[in-house]
Every structure is written in C-alpha cells, then in structure tokens.
Amino acid sequence: MKRFLLILFLIFSIFVFSEIKIGVLLPLTGGISAFGDWTKKGIELAYSQKSTVLGEKITLVYADTRSEKTEAANAMARLIDKEKVVAVIGEIASSNSIAAAEIAESRKVPQVAVTSTNPLVTQGKKFVSRVCFIDPLQGTALAEFAGKTLKAKKVAILVDIEQDYSVGLTNYFKERFEKKYKGQILEVRYKSGDQEFSAQLAQALAFNSDVIMFTGYYNEIALAAQQARAMGYKGYFIAGDGADAPELIKIGGQAVEGLYFTTHYVPEAAKTKIAKDFVEAFKKKYNTLPAMNAALGYDAYMLIVNAIERAKSKDPVKINEAIRSTKGFQGVSGNIDIDENGNAVKDVIIVQVKGGKFTYVTTIGPEDLK
Ligand code: PHE
C-alpha cells in the first residue's frame, strides 16, 4: 500500500511539477502599455490553443517593464535568474529590448523580440531574434511611399530622441529620401511622454512641409496630430509602426484620419487559413479585431514552442539554435524565416486610417526596395 501511494505521488508530482516556463517581457503599464496589452492578448490566445510541449505543461511567466529600459533589464534578469525560464518573448519598444538583450545574451537564454525594429536589438548577438522586419527596410519603404506615391518634397519629422527606434527610423528614411528623391528634411525633437508639441509644429509649418512624419509612438503621435490640425496644417501625416495601436484613433480621433503608416500586419489582409482562423478565434475570445501586436505576439509564442519541439530539449542553448534556424514558419502575420542575424525577413505593409479604421493600402517587399 505504501509503495502504491509513493508511486501515485511520483506520478502526480511529475504531472504537477514538470513544466516548461516561457517568460513574457512586456510594457504592461506606463507610456506604451497599449502595445503590451495587445501583445498579451495574442500570446494568451496562442497559449489557449497550445499549452504543452515535449509532453510537459507550459507556464507563462509575465514581467512588466513599465515601458522603461532600466526596468526592462531588471525584469529580464528576474525571469532568467529567479524564474528559470527557457526562453523569453519581448519586448516591444526597441530601447527596452536592447536593454533586456544584454542580460539574455550574458545568460545564454533566447529572447524573441516582438515588434522591436531597430537593428541594434539583434546586432552582434547570438541569443536575440525577432519576428519582425527591421528599420532600414521600414525607413526605405516610408521614403519610397513619401517620394513616389505622395510626391513629397519637404518632410518635417517629429523625432522622439529617447527612443532608439525613432532616431533610427528617422535616419533610414532620410538616407533614401534625400538621395533618391532629393527631398528636404527638417527634424524636430521631443521626448517620450511630452504632451505639448506646438513649438515643434510651428517650425514644421514655417518650413512649409507637405508631409509631417512621426517616428515615435501612438500617444505622442495622436496628440501632435491634433495640435497640428488645430494650427491649420493641411498636409499629409505619415508614421512608422509605432503608430499601430487602436489607441491611436481612440486618442487622436478625427485628427489622425488619413494618416498613413508602415506596419507588420492588418487583419483585413489576412489571406492564409491560419491567418483567417486567428482573426476568427481572436474575435470570439475578445469580441474585437486583433491589433497588429496581438498577431505578432501570437507568432512569437508559437515560434518558440515550435523551436522547443524541434530542439527536443528544454536546454535554452538548444532552443536558441532551433529559433535561429527557423525557416518557413507559418505565422498569422506571414511566413517567417529567421536570417543569420536573428531577424525575420518579411514584407512591409502600408495602412491608412480611414473612417476611424485601419485600412490596408499596399504591401512592399524587400525585393521592391533594392
Ligand atoms: N517598432 C517599434 C520599436 O522598435 C515598436 C513598436 C512597433 C511599437 C509596433 C508598436 C507597434 O520600438
């Protein structure tokens, strides 16, 4: 009888105690918490569809970065050193991913950034990858759109100097727009969290820009767009993927109507079966369409689980090797190949705010931007 109980206990404990922990590093509070919320929704949906791997239960361990780099690094250390996660999804903002990446790299635990597009996130690192394209491509796509489609000659760029993403994207845009389209650029600066942009916008108006471009995040874009329209600006607005949260429209309202931005995903353009199934499942679970970050969060989770399966191991180094050799992974945001630098090779999508909704405009592939 005793032995029977012991065996029962052992079986029970294997069932309960053997788990694979995946860390989720997100801005759940602070300036860009909407991005974090949407990503979390996508990850939770993916988890509800696949919560075991190698016959073990997966546990998600969340860590909040408070939208901030120091805390991003601390939270990454907590996930790895205390929680012993085998891989980490996150962060969203490039600056936060870069800060966290140093920790992941030194501990040899794979990090898969979701929508962090600055090249420095993965550059020179062996353990950091991402499920999105990078800013040299995004900046070039924006420059082509401004130069060719909008026939822009003068672009004023509002740059968030606290964000590597914003500074980088501005430079990549500039390179292409000045060289190929001989356009003129005026850069004006602000900092994350600013709410008052009239001084910068006055400069943009005096410069007579036909396009105002925003390379920061949705909060500041929404406020600056409102102030620009209130000051009588009639030209185009364009932005990068940092504009892509439904909160842009919630905050910006009529002022962001017509704004074009580059991004990774829009539900309307879902073509494959898994992409369509994702939209349906998301609507069923949350009663709303998935925002871009939900789709990429879903993909990041599924890609890691798929890598664990291929690695046939819980060893972070082996899992990392599998992540880095991912080819032809079917994501809901498109197919994902991870290149030799850990970056996903993917198309850039252009979306417009139209009738208070994100509307698909066109797709630009890496081969179109040579
Ligand atoms: N691409 C931005 C960055 O690297 C982050 C971002 C992407 C935020 C998409 C929101 C939506 O910082």
Coordinates of C-alpha atoms and ligand atoms in Angstrom, one line a residue:
M1 CA 0.0 0.0 0.0
K2 CA 2.8 2.4 1.0
R3 CA 4.6 1.7 -2.2
F4 CA 1.5 2.2 -4.2
L5 CA 1.0 5.6 -2.6
L6 CA 4.6 6.5 -3.3
I7 CA 4.2 5.7 -7.0
L8 CA 1.0 7.6 -7.1
F9 CA 2.7 10.6 -5.5
L10 CA 5.6 10.4 -8.0
I11 CA 3.2 10.3 -11.0
F12 CA 1.3 13.1 -9.5
S13 CA 4.4 15.2 -8.9
I14 CA 5.7 14.7 -12.4
F15 CA 2.4 15.9 -13.7
V16 CA 2.3 18.9 -11.4
F17 CA 6.0 19.9 -11.2
S18 CA 7.4 19.3 -14.6
E19 CA 6.8 22.4 -16.6
I20 CA 8.4 24.5 -19.2
K21 CA 8.5 28.1 -18.3
I22 CA 8.4 30.8 -21.0
G23 CA 9.0 34.4 -19.9
V24 CA 6.9 37.2 -21.3
L25 CA 8.5 40.6 -21.0
L26 CA 6.1 43.4 -21.9
P27 CA 5.2 47.1 -21.2
L28 CA 2.1 46.3 -19.2
T29 CA 2.0 49.7 -17.5
G30 CA 3.4 53.1 -18.5
G31 CA 3.6 55.1 -21.7
I32 CA 3.2 52.3 -24.3
S33 CA 1.0 49.9 -22.2
A34 CA -1.5 49.5 -25.1
F35 CA 1.2 47.7 -27.1
G36 CA 1.8 45.4 -24.1
D37 CA -1.9 44.7 -23.6
W38 CA -2.5 43.7 -27.2
T39 CA 0.6 41.5 -27.3
K40 CA -0.5 39.8 -24.2
K41 CA -3.9 39.1 -25.7
G42 CA -2.3 37.5 -28.7
I43 CA 0.0 35.4 -26.5
E44 CA -2.9 34.2 -24.3
L45 CA -4.8 33.1 -27.3
A46 CA -1.9 31.2 -28.6
Y47 CA -1.4 29.6 -25.2
S48 CA -5.0 28.6 -25.0
Q49 CA -4.5 26.7 -28.3
K50 CA -1.2 25.1 -27.4
S51 CA -0.1 24.8 -23.8
T52 CA 2.0 21.7 -23.8
V53 CA 5.3 20.8 -25.5
L54 CA 7.5 17.7 -25.2
G55 CA 4.7 16.3 -23.1
E56 CA 5.0 18.9 -20.5
K57 CA 2.9 21.8 -19.4
I58 CA 4.0 25.3 -20.5
T59 CA 3.8 28.0 -17.9
L60 CA 3.8 31.7 -19.0
V61 CA 5.6 34.0 -16.6
Y62 CA 4.8 37.7 -17.1
A63 CA 7.1 40.5 -16.3
D64 CA 6.2 44.2 -16.6
T65 CA 8.8 46.6 -17.9
R66 CA 6.7 49.7 -17.1
S67 CA 7.6 50.9 -20.6
E68 CA 11.1 51.7 -19.4
K69 CA 14.6 50.4 -20.2
T70 CA 16.1 50.0 -16.7
E71 CA 13.1 48.0 -15.6
A72 CA 13.3 46.0 -18.8
A73 CA 16.8 44.8 -17.9
N74 CA 15.8 44.1 -14.3
A75 CA 12.7 42.2 -15.3
M76 CA 14.7 40.1 -17.8
A77 CA 17.2 39.2 -15.1
R78 CA 14.3 38.2 -12.8
L79 CA 12.8 36.0 -15.4
I80 CA 16.0 34.2 -16.1
D81 CA 17.7 34.0 -12.7
K82 CA 14.7 33.5 -10.5
E83 CA 12.0 32.0 -12.6
K84 CA 14.4 29.9 -14.7
V85 CA 12.5 30.5 -18.0
V86 CA 13.9 28.6 -21.0
A87 CA 13.1 31.5 -23.4
V88 CA 11.6 35.0 -23.3
I89 CA 9.1 36.8 -25.6
G90 CA 9.6 40.5 -25.7
E91 CA 9.9 43.5 -25.5
I92 CA 8.0 45.8 -27.9
A93 CA 10.0 49.1 -27.9
S94 CA 13.5 48.7 -29.3
S95 CA 15.2 50.6 -26.5
N96 CA 13.6 48.3 -23.9
S97 CA 14.5 45.2 -26.0
I98 CA 18.1 46.4 -26.4
A99 CA 18.4 46.9 -22.6
A100 CA 17.0 43.4 -21.9
A101 CA 19.0 41.8 -24.6
E102 CA 22.3 42.3 -22.8
I103 CA 21.0 40.2 -19.9
A104 CA 19.6 37.5 -22.2
E105 CA 22.9 37.4 -24.1
S106 CA 25.0 37.1 -21.0
R107 CA 22.8 34.3 -19.5
K108 CA 22.6 32.4 -22.9
V109 CA 18.8 32.3 -22.9
P110 CA 17.0 33.1 -26.1
Q111 CA 15.0 36.3 -26.4
V112 CA 12.4 36.7 -29.2
A113 CA 11.5 40.4 -29.6
V114 CA 8.0 41.0 -30.9
T115 CA 8.0 44.3 -32.9
S116 CA 11.3 45.9 -31.9
T117 CA 12.6 47.0 -35.3
N118 CA 15.9 48.8 -34.6
P119 CA 18.9 46.9 -36.0
L120 CA 20.8 47.1 -32.6
V121 CA 18.3 44.7 -31.0
T122 CA 19.9 41.7 -32.5
Q123 CA 23.2 43.1 -33.9
G124 CA 26.2 41.2 -32.7
K125 CA 24.1 38.9 -30.5
K126 CA 23.7 35.2 -30.6
F127 CA 20.6 34.8 -28.4
V128 CA 18.4 37.5 -29.6
S129 CA 15.9 37.2 -32.5
R130 CA 12.7 38.8 -33.6
V131 CA 9.6 38.1 -35.6
C132 CA 9.5 41.4 -37.4
F133 CA 11.4 43.2 -40.2
I134 CA 14.0 45.9 -39.3
D135 CA 14.0 49.7 -39.7
P136 CA 16.4 50.0 -42.7
L137 CA 13.6 48.3 -44.6
Q138 CA 10.8 50.2 -42.9
G139 CA 12.5 53.6 -43.4
T140 CA 13.2 52.9 -47.0
A141 CA 9.6 51.8 -47.6
L142 CA 8.4 55.0 -46.0
A143 CA 10.7 57.1 -48.1
E144 CA 9.5 55.4 -51.3
F145 CA 5.9 56.0 -50.2
A146 CA 6.5 59.6 -49.5
G147 CA 8.7 60.3 -52.6
K148 CA 6.9 58.2 -55.1
T149 CA 3.3 57.9 -54.0
L150 CA 2.8 61.2 -52.2
K151 CA 5.3 63.1 -54.3
A152 CA 6.6 64.8 -51.2
K153 CA 9.3 67.4 -51.5
K154 CA 9.6 68.6 -47.9
V155 CA 9.1 66.4 -44.9
A156 CA 9.2 67.6 -41.3
I157 CA 10.0 64.7 -38.9
L158 CA 9.0 64.7 -35.2
V159 CA 11.7 62.6 -33.6
D160 CA 11.4 61.1 -30.1
I161 CA 15.0 61.4 -29.0
E162 CA 14.5 59.0 -26.1
Q163 CA 13.8 56.1 -28.4
D164 CA 16.4 54.3 -30.5
Y165 CA 13.6 53.2 -32.8
S166 CA 12.6 56.8 -33.5
V167 CA 16.1 58.1 -34.1
G168 CA 17.0 55.1 -36.3
L169 CA 13.9 55.2 -38.4
T170 CA 14.4 58.9 -39.0
N171 CA 17.9 58.3 -40.3
Y172 CA 16.9 55.4 -42.6
F173 CA 14.1 57.5 -44.0
K174 CA 16.4 60.4 -44.5
E175 CA 19.1 58.4 -46.3
R176 CA 16.7 57.2 -49.0
F177 CA 14.5 60.3 -49.3
E178 CA 17.5 62.7 -49.7
K179 CA 19.5 60.5 -52.0
K180 CA 16.8 59.2 -54.3
Y181 CA 14.2 61.9 -54.2
K182 CA 16.4 64.9 -53.5
G183 CA 13.8 65.9 -50.8
Q184 CA 14.3 68.3 -48.0
I185 CA 14.0 67.3 -44.4
L186 CA 13.5 69.2 -41.1
E187 CA 14.0 67.3 -37.9
V188 CA 12.3 68.5 -34.7
R189 CA 12.7 66.8 -31.4
Y190 CA 10.7 65.8 -28.4
K191 CA 10.8 63.2 -25.6
S192 CA 8.5 60.2 -24.7
G193 CA 5.7 61.5 -22.5
D194 CA 5.7 65.0 -23.9
Q195 CA 2.2 66.4 -24.5
E196 CA 2.8 69.8 -26.0
F197 CA 4.2 70.0 -29.5
S198 CA 3.3 73.5 -30.6
A199 CA 6.8 74.8 -30.8
Q200 CA 8.0 71.9 -32.9
L201 CA 4.9 72.1 -35.1
A202 CA 5.3 75.8 -35.6
Q203 CA 8.7 75.0 -37.1
A204 CA 7.2 72.4 -39.4
L205 CA 4.6 74.9 -40.6
A206 CA 7.2 77.5 -41.2
F207 CA 9.3 75.0 -43.1
N208 CA 6.2 74.6 -45.3
S209 CA 6.3 70.8 -45.2
D210 CA 4.0 68.9 -47.4
V211 CA 4.4 65.8 -45.2
I212 CA 4.7 65.6 -41.4
M213 CA 6.2 62.3 -40.4
F214 CA 6.1 60.8 -36.9
T215 CA 8.7 58.2 -35.9
G216 CA 7.6 57.8 -32.3
Y217 CA 4.7 56.0 -30.6
Y218 CA 0.9 56.3 -30.7
N219 CA 0.3 58.6 -27.7
E220 CA 2.5 61.4 -28.8
I221 CA 1.5 60.9 -32.5
A222 CA -2.2 61.3 -31.6
L223 CA -1.6 64.5 -29.6
A224 CA 0.8 66.1 -32.1
A225 CA -1.6 65.3 -35.0
Q226 CA -4.4 67.0 -33.1
Q227 CA -2.3 70.1 -32.4
A228 CA -1.0 70.2 -36.0
R229 CA -4.6 70.3 -37.4
A230 CA -5.6 72.8 -34.8
M231 CA -2.8 75.0 -36.0
G232 CA -4.1 74.8 -39.5
Y233 CA -1.8 72.2 -41.1
K234 CA -3.5 70.7 -44.2
G235 CA -0.8 68.3 -45.5
Y236 CA -0.2 64.6 -45.1
F237 CA 0.7 62.7 -42.0
I238 CA 2.9 59.6 -42.2
A239 CA 4.3 57.4 -39.5
G240 CA 6.1 54.1 -38.8
D241 CA 4.8 51.0 -37.0
G242 CA 4.9 52.9 -33.7
A243 CA 1.5 54.4 -34.7
D244 CA 0.0 50.9 -34.9
A245 CA -2.4 50.6 -31.9
P246 CA -6.1 51.2 -32.0
E247 CA -5.4 53.7 -29.2
L248 CA -4.0 56.0 -31.9
I249 CA -7.6 56.5 -33.1
K250 CA -9.1 56.5 -29.7
I251 CA -6.9 59.4 -28.6
G252 CA -6.4 61.1 -31.9
G253 CA -9.9 60.9 -33.3
Q254 CA -10.6 62.9 -36.4
A255 CA -7.1 64.4 -36.4
V256 CA -5.4 61.1 -37.4
E257 CA -7.9 60.4 -40.2
G258 CA -6.0 59.9 -43.4
L259 CA -2.7 59.2 -41.7
Y260 CA -0.6 56.5 -43.5
F261 CA 1.8 54.2 -41.6
T262 CA 4.0 51.3 -42.3
T263 CA 3.5 48.1 -40.3
H264 CA 3.6 44.4 -40.0
Y265 CA 0.1 43.2 -40.1
V266 CA -3.5 44.2 -40.6
P267 CA -6.4 41.8 -40.0
E268 CA -8.1 42.8 -43.2
A269 CA -5.2 41.5 -45.3
A270 CA -5.3 38.0 -43.7
K271 CA -5.1 35.6 -46.6
T272 CA -4.0 32.2 -45.4
K273 CA -6.1 29.7 -43.5
I274 CA -4.2 30.1 -40.2
A275 CA -4.3 33.9 -40.6
K276 CA -8.1 33.8 -41.0
D277 CA -8.6 31.3 -38.2
F278 CA -6.6 33.6 -36.0
V279 CA -8.8 36.6 -36.7
E280 CA -11.9 34.5 -36.0
A281 CA -10.6 33.0 -32.8
F282 CA -9.4 36.4 -31.6
K283 CA -12.9 37.9 -32.3
K284 CA -14.5 35.1 -30.4
K285 CA -12.3 35.4 -27.4
Y286 CA -12.1 39.2 -27.1
N287 CA -15.0 40.5 -29.1
T288 CA -12.8 42.8 -31.2
L289 CA -10.4 42.5 -34.1
P290 CA -6.8 41.7 -33.3
A291 CA -4.4 44.7 -33.3
M292 CA -1.0 44.2 -35.0
N293 CA 0.8 43.5 -31.8
A294 CA -1.6 40.7 -31.0
A295 CA -0.7 38.9 -34.2
L296 CA 3.0 39.2 -33.7
G297 CA 2.8 38.2 -30.0
Y298 CA 0.8 35.1 -31.2
D299 CA 3.5 34.3 -33.7
A300 CA 6.4 34.9 -31.3
Y301 CA 4.9 32.4 -28.8
M302 CA 4.1 29.7 -31.5
L303 CA 7.6 30.1 -33.0
I304 CA 9.2 29.5 -29.6
V305 CA 7.1 26.4 -28.9
N306 CA 7.8 25.1 -32.4
A307 CA 11.5 25.6 -31.8
I308 CA 11.3 23.7 -28.5
E309 CA 9.7 20.9 -30.4
R310 CA 12.4 20.8 -33.0
A311 CA 15.1 21.1 -30.4
K312 CA 13.6 18.2 -28.4
S313 CA 15.1 19.8 -25.4
K314 CA 14.5 22.2 -22.6
D315 CA 18.1 23.5 -22.8
P316 CA 18.0 27.2 -23.7
V317 CA 21.1 26.9 -25.9
K318 CA 19.5 24.2 -27.9
I319 CA 16.2 26.0 -28.1
N320 CA 18.1 29.1 -29.3
E321 CA 19.8 27.1 -32.1
A322 CA 16.3 25.9 -33.2
I323 CA 15.0 29.5 -33.1
R324 CA 17.9 30.8 -35.1
S325 CA 17.5 28.2 -37.8
T326 CA 13.7 28.8 -38.3
K327 CA 12.8 28.6 -42.0
G328 CA 9.3 28.8 -43.5
F329 CA 7.5 29.0 -40.2
Q330 CA 3.8 29.8 -40.9
G331 CA 2.8 32.7 -38.8
V332 CA -0.5 34.5 -38.7
S333 CA 1.4 37.6 -39.8
G334 CA 3.0 35.8 -42.7
N335 CA 5.8 33.3 -43.2
I336 CA 8.9 33.8 -41.0
D337 CA 12.4 32.9 -42.0
I338 CA 15.0 33.9 -39.4
D339 CA 18.2 35.1 -41.1
E340 CA 21.8 34.8 -39.9
N341 CA 21.4 37.9 -37.7
G342 CA 18.2 36.7 -36.0
N343 CA 15.9 39.0 -37.9
A344 CA 12.7 37.9 -39.7
V345 CA 12.6 38.5 -43.4
K346 CA 9.1 40.0 -44.0
D347 CA 7.1 42.4 -46.1
V348 CA 6.2 45.9 -45.0
I349 CA 2.5 46.8 -45.1
I350 CA 1.1 50.2 -45.6
V351 CA -2.1 51.1 -43.8
Q352 CA -4.3 54.2 -43.7
V353 CA -6.6 55.4 -41.1
K354 CA -9.9 55.7 -42.9
G355 CA -13.3 56.1 -41.4
G356 CA -11.8 55.5 -38.0
K357 CA -10.4 52.2 -39.0
F358 CA -7.0 50.8 -40.1
T359 CA -7.4 50.1 -43.8
Y360 CA -4.9 48.1 -46.0
V361 CA -3.3 50.1 -48.7
T362 CA -0.4 48.1 -50.1
T363 CA 2.5 45.7 -49.5
I364 CA 6.1 46.4 -50.1
G365 CA 8.5 43.5 -50.2
P366 CA 12.3 43.6 -49.5
E367 CA 12.9 43.0 -53.2
D368 CA 11.0 46.2 -54.1
L369 CA 13.4 48.3 -52.1
K370 CA 16.7 47.4 -53.6
Ligands
PHE1 N1 8.9 49.2 -33.8 C1 8.9 49.9 -32.6 C2 10.3 49.9 -31.9 O1 11.1 49.2 -32.4 C3 7.9 49.3 -31.6 C4 6.6 49.1 -32.0 C5 6.1 48.5 -33.1 C6 5.6 49.6 -31.2 C7 4.9 48.4 -33.4 C8 4.3 49.4 -31.6 C9 3.9 48.9 -32.6 O2 10.5 50.5 -31.0

